XYZ file of C-alpha atoms in Angstrom:
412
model
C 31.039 1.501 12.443
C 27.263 1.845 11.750
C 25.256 4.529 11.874
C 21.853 4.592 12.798
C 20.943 6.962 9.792
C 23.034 5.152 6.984
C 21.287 4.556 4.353
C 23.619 2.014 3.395
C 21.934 -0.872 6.220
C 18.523 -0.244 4.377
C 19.788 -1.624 1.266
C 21.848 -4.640 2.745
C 19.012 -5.481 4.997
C 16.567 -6.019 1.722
C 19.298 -7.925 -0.054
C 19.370 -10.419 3.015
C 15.728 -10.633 2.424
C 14.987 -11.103 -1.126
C 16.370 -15.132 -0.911
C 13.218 -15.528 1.357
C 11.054 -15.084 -1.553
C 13.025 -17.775 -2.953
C 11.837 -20.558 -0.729
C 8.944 -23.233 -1.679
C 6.578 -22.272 0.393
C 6.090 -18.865 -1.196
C 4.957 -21.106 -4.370
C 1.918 -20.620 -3.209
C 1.193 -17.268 -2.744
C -0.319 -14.825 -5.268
C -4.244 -15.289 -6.618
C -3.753 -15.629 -10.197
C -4.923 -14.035 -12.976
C -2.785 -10.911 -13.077
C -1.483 -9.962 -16.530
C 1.864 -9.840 -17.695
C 1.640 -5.933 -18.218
C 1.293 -5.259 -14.347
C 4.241 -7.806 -13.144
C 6.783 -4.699 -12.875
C 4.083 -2.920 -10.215
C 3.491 -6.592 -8.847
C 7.334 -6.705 -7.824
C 7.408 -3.106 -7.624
C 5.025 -3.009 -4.243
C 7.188 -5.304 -2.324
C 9.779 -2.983 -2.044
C 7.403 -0.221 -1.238
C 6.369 -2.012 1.543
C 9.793 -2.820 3.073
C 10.705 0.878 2.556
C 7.496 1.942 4.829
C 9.090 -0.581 7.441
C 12.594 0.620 7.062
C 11.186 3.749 7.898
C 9.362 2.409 11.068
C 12.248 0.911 12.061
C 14.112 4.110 12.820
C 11.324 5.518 14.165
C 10.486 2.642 16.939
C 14.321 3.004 17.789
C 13.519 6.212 19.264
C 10.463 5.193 20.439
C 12.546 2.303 22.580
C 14.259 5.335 23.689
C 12.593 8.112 24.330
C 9.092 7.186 24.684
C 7.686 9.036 21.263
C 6.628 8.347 18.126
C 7.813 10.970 15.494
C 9.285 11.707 12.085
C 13.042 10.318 11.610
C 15.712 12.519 12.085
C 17.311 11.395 9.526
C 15.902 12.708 5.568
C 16.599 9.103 3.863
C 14.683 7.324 6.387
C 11.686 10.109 6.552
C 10.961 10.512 2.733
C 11.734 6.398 2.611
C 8.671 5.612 4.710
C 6.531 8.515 2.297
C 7.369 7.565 -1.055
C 6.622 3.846 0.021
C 2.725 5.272 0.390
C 2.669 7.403 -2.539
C 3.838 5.075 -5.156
C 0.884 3.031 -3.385
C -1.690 5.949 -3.719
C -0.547 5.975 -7.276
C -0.599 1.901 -8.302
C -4.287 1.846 -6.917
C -5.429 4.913 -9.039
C -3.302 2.790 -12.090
C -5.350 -0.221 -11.504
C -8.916 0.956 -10.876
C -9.085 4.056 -13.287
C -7.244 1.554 -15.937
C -10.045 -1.014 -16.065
C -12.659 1.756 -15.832
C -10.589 2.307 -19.134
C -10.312 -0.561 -20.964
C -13.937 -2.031 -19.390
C -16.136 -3.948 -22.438
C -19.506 -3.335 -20.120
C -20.748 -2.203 -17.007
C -20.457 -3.893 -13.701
C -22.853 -3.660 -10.519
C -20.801 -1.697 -8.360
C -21.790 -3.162 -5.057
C -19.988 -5.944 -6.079
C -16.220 -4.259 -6.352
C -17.109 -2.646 -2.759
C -18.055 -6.292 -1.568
C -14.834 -7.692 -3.451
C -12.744 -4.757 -1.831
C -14.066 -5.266 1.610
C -13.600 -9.433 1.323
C -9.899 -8.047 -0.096
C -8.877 -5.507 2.571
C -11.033 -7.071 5.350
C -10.201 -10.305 6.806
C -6.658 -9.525 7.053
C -7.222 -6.315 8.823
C -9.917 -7.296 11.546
C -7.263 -9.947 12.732
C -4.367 -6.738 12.627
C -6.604 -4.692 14.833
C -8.238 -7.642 16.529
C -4.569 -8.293 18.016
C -3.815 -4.885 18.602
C -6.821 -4.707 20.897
C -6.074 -7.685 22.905
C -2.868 -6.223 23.709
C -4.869 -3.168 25.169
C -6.982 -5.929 26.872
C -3.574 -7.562 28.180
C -2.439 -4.579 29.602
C -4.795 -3.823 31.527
C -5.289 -0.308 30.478
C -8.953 -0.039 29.209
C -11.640 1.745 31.347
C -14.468 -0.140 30.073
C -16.838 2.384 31.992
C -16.677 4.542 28.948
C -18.873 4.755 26.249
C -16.021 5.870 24.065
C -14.159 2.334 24.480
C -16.645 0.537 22.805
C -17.018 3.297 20.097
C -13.481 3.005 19.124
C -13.567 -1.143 19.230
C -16.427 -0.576 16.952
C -14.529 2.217 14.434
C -11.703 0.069 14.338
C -13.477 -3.037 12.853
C -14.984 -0.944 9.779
C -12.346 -2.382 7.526
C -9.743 0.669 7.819
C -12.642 3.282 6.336
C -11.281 4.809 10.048
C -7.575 5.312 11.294
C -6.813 2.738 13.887
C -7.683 4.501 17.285
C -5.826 2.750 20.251
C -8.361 1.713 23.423
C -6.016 3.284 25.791
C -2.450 5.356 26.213
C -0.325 2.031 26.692
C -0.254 1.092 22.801
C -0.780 3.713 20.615
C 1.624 2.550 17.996
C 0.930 -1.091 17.798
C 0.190 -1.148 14.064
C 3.006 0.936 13.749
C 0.041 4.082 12.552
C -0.425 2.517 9.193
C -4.023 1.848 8.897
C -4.415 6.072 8.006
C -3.676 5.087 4.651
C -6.842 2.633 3.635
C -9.366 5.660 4.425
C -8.072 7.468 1.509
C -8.259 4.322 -0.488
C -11.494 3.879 -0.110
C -12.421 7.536 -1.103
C -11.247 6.258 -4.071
C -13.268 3.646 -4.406
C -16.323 4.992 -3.626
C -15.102 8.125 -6.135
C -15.458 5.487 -8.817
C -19.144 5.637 -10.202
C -18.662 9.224 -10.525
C -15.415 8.603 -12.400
C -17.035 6.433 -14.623
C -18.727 8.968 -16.371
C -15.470 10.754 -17.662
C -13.772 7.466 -18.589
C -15.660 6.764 -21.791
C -15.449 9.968 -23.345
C -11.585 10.404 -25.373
C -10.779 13.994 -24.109
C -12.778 13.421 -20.382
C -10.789 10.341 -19.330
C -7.499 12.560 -20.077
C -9.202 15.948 -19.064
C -10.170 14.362 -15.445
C -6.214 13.429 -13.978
C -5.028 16.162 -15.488
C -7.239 18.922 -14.355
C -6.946 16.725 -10.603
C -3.056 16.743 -10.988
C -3.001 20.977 -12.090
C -4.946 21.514 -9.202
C -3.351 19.315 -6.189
C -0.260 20.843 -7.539
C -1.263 24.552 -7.304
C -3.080 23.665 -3.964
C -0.083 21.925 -2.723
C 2.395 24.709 -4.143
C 0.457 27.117 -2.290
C 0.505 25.920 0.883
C -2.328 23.442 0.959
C -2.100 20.434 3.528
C -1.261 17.207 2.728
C -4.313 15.758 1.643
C -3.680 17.915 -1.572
C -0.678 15.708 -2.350
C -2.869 12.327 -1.841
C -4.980 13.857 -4.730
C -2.427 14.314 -6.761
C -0.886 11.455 -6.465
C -4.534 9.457 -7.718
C -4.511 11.716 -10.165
C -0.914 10.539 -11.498
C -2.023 6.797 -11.405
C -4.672 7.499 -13.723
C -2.889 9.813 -15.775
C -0.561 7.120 -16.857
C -3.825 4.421 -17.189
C -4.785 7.211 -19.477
C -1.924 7.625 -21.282
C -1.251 3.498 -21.518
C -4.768 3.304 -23.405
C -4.132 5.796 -25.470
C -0.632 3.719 -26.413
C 1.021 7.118 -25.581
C 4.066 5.322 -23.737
C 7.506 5.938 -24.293
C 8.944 3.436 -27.111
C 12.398 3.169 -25.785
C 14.121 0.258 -24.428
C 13.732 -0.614 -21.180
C 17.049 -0.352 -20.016
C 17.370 3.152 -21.155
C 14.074 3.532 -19.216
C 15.583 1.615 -16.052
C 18.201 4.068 -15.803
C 16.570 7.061 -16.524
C 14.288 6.022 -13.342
C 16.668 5.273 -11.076
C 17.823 8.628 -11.866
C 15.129 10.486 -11.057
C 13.918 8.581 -8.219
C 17.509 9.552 -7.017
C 16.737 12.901 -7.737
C 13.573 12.825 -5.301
C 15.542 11.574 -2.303
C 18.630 13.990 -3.392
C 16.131 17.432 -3.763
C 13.028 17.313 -1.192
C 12.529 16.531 2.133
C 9.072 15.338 2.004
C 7.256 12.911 -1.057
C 4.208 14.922 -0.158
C 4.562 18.224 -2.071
C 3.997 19.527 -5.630
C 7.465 18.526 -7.034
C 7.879 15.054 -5.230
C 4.057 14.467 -6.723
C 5.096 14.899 -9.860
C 8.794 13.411 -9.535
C 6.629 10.308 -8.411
C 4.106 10.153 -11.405
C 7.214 10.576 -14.215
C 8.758 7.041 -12.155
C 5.582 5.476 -12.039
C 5.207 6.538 -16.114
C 8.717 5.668 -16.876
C 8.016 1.914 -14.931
C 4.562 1.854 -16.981
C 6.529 2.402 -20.253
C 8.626 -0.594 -19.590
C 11.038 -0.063 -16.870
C 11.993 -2.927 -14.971
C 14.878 -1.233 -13.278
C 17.321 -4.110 -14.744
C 15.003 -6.806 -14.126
C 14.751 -6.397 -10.638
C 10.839 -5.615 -10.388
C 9.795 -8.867 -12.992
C 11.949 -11.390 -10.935
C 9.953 -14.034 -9.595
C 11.238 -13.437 -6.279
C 9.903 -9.728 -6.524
C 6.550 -10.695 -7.398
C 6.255 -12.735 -4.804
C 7.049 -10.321 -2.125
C 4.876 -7.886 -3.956
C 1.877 -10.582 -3.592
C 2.171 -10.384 0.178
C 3.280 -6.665 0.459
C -0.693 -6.021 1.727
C 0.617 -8.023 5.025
C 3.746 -6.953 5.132
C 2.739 -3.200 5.250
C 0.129 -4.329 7.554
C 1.210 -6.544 10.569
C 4.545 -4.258 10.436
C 3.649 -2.872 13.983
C 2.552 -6.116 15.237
C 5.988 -7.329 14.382
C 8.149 -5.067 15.916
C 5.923 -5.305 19.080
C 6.858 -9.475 18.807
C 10.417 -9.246 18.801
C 11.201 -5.791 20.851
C 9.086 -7.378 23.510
C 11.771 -10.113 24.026
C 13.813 -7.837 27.115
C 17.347 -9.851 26.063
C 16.668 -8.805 22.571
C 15.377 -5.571 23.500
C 18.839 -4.707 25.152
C 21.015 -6.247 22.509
C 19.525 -4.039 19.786
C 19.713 -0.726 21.863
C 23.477 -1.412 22.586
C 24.208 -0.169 19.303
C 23.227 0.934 15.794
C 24.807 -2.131 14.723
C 23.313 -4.273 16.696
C 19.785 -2.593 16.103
C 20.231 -2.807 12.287
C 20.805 -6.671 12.784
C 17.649 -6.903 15.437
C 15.721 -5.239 12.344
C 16.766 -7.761 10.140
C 15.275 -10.128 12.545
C 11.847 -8.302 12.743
C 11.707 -8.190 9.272
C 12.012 -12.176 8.928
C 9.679 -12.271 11.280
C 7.156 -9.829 9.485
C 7.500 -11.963 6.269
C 6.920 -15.199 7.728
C 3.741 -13.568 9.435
C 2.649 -11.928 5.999
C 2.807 -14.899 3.971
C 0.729 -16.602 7.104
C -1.350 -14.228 6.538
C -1.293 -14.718 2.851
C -2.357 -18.358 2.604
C -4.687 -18.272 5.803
C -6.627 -15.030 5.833
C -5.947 -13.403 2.129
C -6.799 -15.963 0.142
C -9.581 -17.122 1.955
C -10.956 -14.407 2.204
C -11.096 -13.477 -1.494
C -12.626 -16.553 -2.245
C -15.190 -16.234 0.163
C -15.536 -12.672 -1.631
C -16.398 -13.884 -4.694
C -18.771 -16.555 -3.034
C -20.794 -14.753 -1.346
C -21.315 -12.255 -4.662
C -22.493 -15.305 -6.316
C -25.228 -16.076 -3.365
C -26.335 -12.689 -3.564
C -26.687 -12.838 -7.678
C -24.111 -9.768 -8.362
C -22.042 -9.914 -11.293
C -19.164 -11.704 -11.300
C -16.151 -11.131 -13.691
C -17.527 -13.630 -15.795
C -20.632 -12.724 -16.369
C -21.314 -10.369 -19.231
C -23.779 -8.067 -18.266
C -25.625 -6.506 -21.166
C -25.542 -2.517 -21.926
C -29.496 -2.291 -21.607
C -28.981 -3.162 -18.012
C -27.174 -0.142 -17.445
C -29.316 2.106 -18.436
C -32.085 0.754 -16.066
C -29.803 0.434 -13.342
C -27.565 3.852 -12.519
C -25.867 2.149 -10.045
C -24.012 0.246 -12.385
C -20.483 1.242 -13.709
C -17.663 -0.407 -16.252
C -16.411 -3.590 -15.434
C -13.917 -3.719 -12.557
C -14.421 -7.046 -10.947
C -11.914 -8.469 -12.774
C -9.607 -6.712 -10.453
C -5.715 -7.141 -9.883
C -5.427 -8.505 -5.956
C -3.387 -4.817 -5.771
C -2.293 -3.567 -1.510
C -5.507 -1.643 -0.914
């Protein structure tokens, strides 16, 4: 017998999927240039993303159900979906804080929010476009009210906004993902004024770890959750810091592998919730550990892994859309509510479905839109990552920070 709340399922249901990765379309995917250094994270956010849809997936059960939209019952499945989005927070503040690091010479910084929108964009105007003319479809929409169009409008800024549904009738068709891309892009616009503590030796440590003392004490304390989102930036760019500064652990990496599976054992085994002081904290040592060399027994470098990873952005995004595809099928609807079982294998179908819609989304919107990114920079004469720009220019232009353009195609 199966359980709805076995955590066993989660882990079958990903090893069904990983051959997926293994097929020649998925050749294709991926935008090149990303160093050998950052393959681990590359296969690492694949499975972060499945995790957040595992965790959706036990949460639309009860949704078929009972008609709401709330927290699993179940511990596994609730911390799942959370450390899936931290380990995110954390890979961005890695990435962008890193090449602040390791930058040769400044970089107009227009151009990374132009890159970042052309990134993040495309993919998610068509996610929210087709969550909208569902709302249309059903009918729902009083289109007498100001507020209607306010909310179409919020919903097309490129996820600076959480997704706000036109009506009642859908309020969960993206599956209430899109929360997460308004804290990225506080990061990102936090950037110039990190850029001024990442040149100086003790500043570009001092920064994430006063930012980590503090969201811990805040979070310890009682502070909401938006505490925890800080510190969790401020662990991604404590290990950037301490990967400059060669401090890594010089052990091998299967000592490291295990030693991370342990603890990220640890953080399902002692909390609750990945958005508190310890789990913070639990999450930055993984991410370190990973940093120094952990591939978890090759799992995160295989080829397979880092393909996922390459399409995780869709994945984690049209998640909603999917489950909204296949649960809308009555027959199938029925079948999977008959019993955990049967739901589990229903899930497996939805997430087939998501991946052959994410690396649709891949070829079609993703990489097009990147290019078109880096086109339209070119029109407008902003730097590009291969143009040097000289350190006089910075001075006479304050809007200009260390080279970032030549940014890893990381989930936003």
């Amino acid at each position: 017998m199966i359980g709805l709340y076995d955590f066993w399922p989660a882990f079958v249901v990903v090893a069904l999927l990983w051959p997926l990765a293994g097929l020649p379309l998925f050749q294709r995917v991926g935008f090149g240039g990303n160093s050998a250094r950052i393959r681990a994270i590359d296969g690492m956010r694949g499975y972060l993303a499945l995790a957040v849809v595992l965790h959706h997936a036990v949460m639309y059960h009860e949704l078929l159900t009972n008609g709401v939209w709330e927290r699993p019952r179940s511990a596994f499945y609730d911390l799942l979906g959370q450390a899936g989005v931290s380990f995110f927070f954390i890979i961005t503040a890695y990435l962008f804080w890193g090449k602040l690091l390791s930058a040769k010479g400044p970089v107009n910084f227009p151009t990374l929010l132009l890159k970042r929108a052309f990134r993040i964009g495309p993919l998610y105007i068509l996610a929210v476009g087709l969550a909208m003319g569902l709302e249309v479809v059903d009918a729902g929409i009083d289109y007498s009210s100001f507020a209607t169009y306010e909310r179409a409008l919020l919903n097309f800024l490129f996820g600076a906004f959480d997704y706000i549904p036109l009506s009642s009738s859908r309020v969960c068709t993206l599956a209430c993902v899109a929360w997460t891309l308004r804290y990225e892009w506080l990061f990102y616009f936090s950037l110039p004024i990190a850029a001024i503590f990442s040149r100086h030796p003790v500043a570009r440590i001092g920064l994430p770890g006063i930012l980590l003392v503090f969201s811990t004490i805040a979070s310890a304390s009682g502070g909401s959750a938006v505490y925890s989102y800080l510190g969790l930036f401020a662990g991604g760019m404590l290990c950037a810091t301490l990967e400059t500064n060669a401090w890594l652990l010089r052990v091998h990496r299967h000592a490291l592998s295990a030693f991370g599976l342990a603890m990220l054992t640890s953080l399902f085994v002692n909390y609750d919730t990945a958005y508190a002081a310890g789990p913070v904290l639990v999450s930055t040592a993984v991410f370190f550990l990973i940093v120094s060399g952990a591939d978890f027994f090759g799992l995160l470098t295989a080829l397979r892994s880092v393909r996922l990873g390459e399409i995780s952005y869709g994945i984690y995004l049209l998640q909603g859309l999917a489950f909204v595809l296949v649960f809308s099928v009555a027959p199938i609807r029925g079948f999977a509510l008959e019993s955990a079982g049967q739901y589990w294998l229903v899930t497996l179908m939805v997430m087939v479905v998501l991946i052959a819609m994410a690396l649709a989304a891949h070829l079609l919107v993703e990489k097009p839109g990147v290019s078109l990114g880096g086109i339209f920079a070119t029109t407008l004469r902003l730097p590009t990552r291969d143009e040097a720009q000289p350190a006089a220019a910075a001075g006479a232009q304050p809007w200009l920070v260390p080279n970032l353009t030549a940014q890893s195609p990381d989930r936003p």
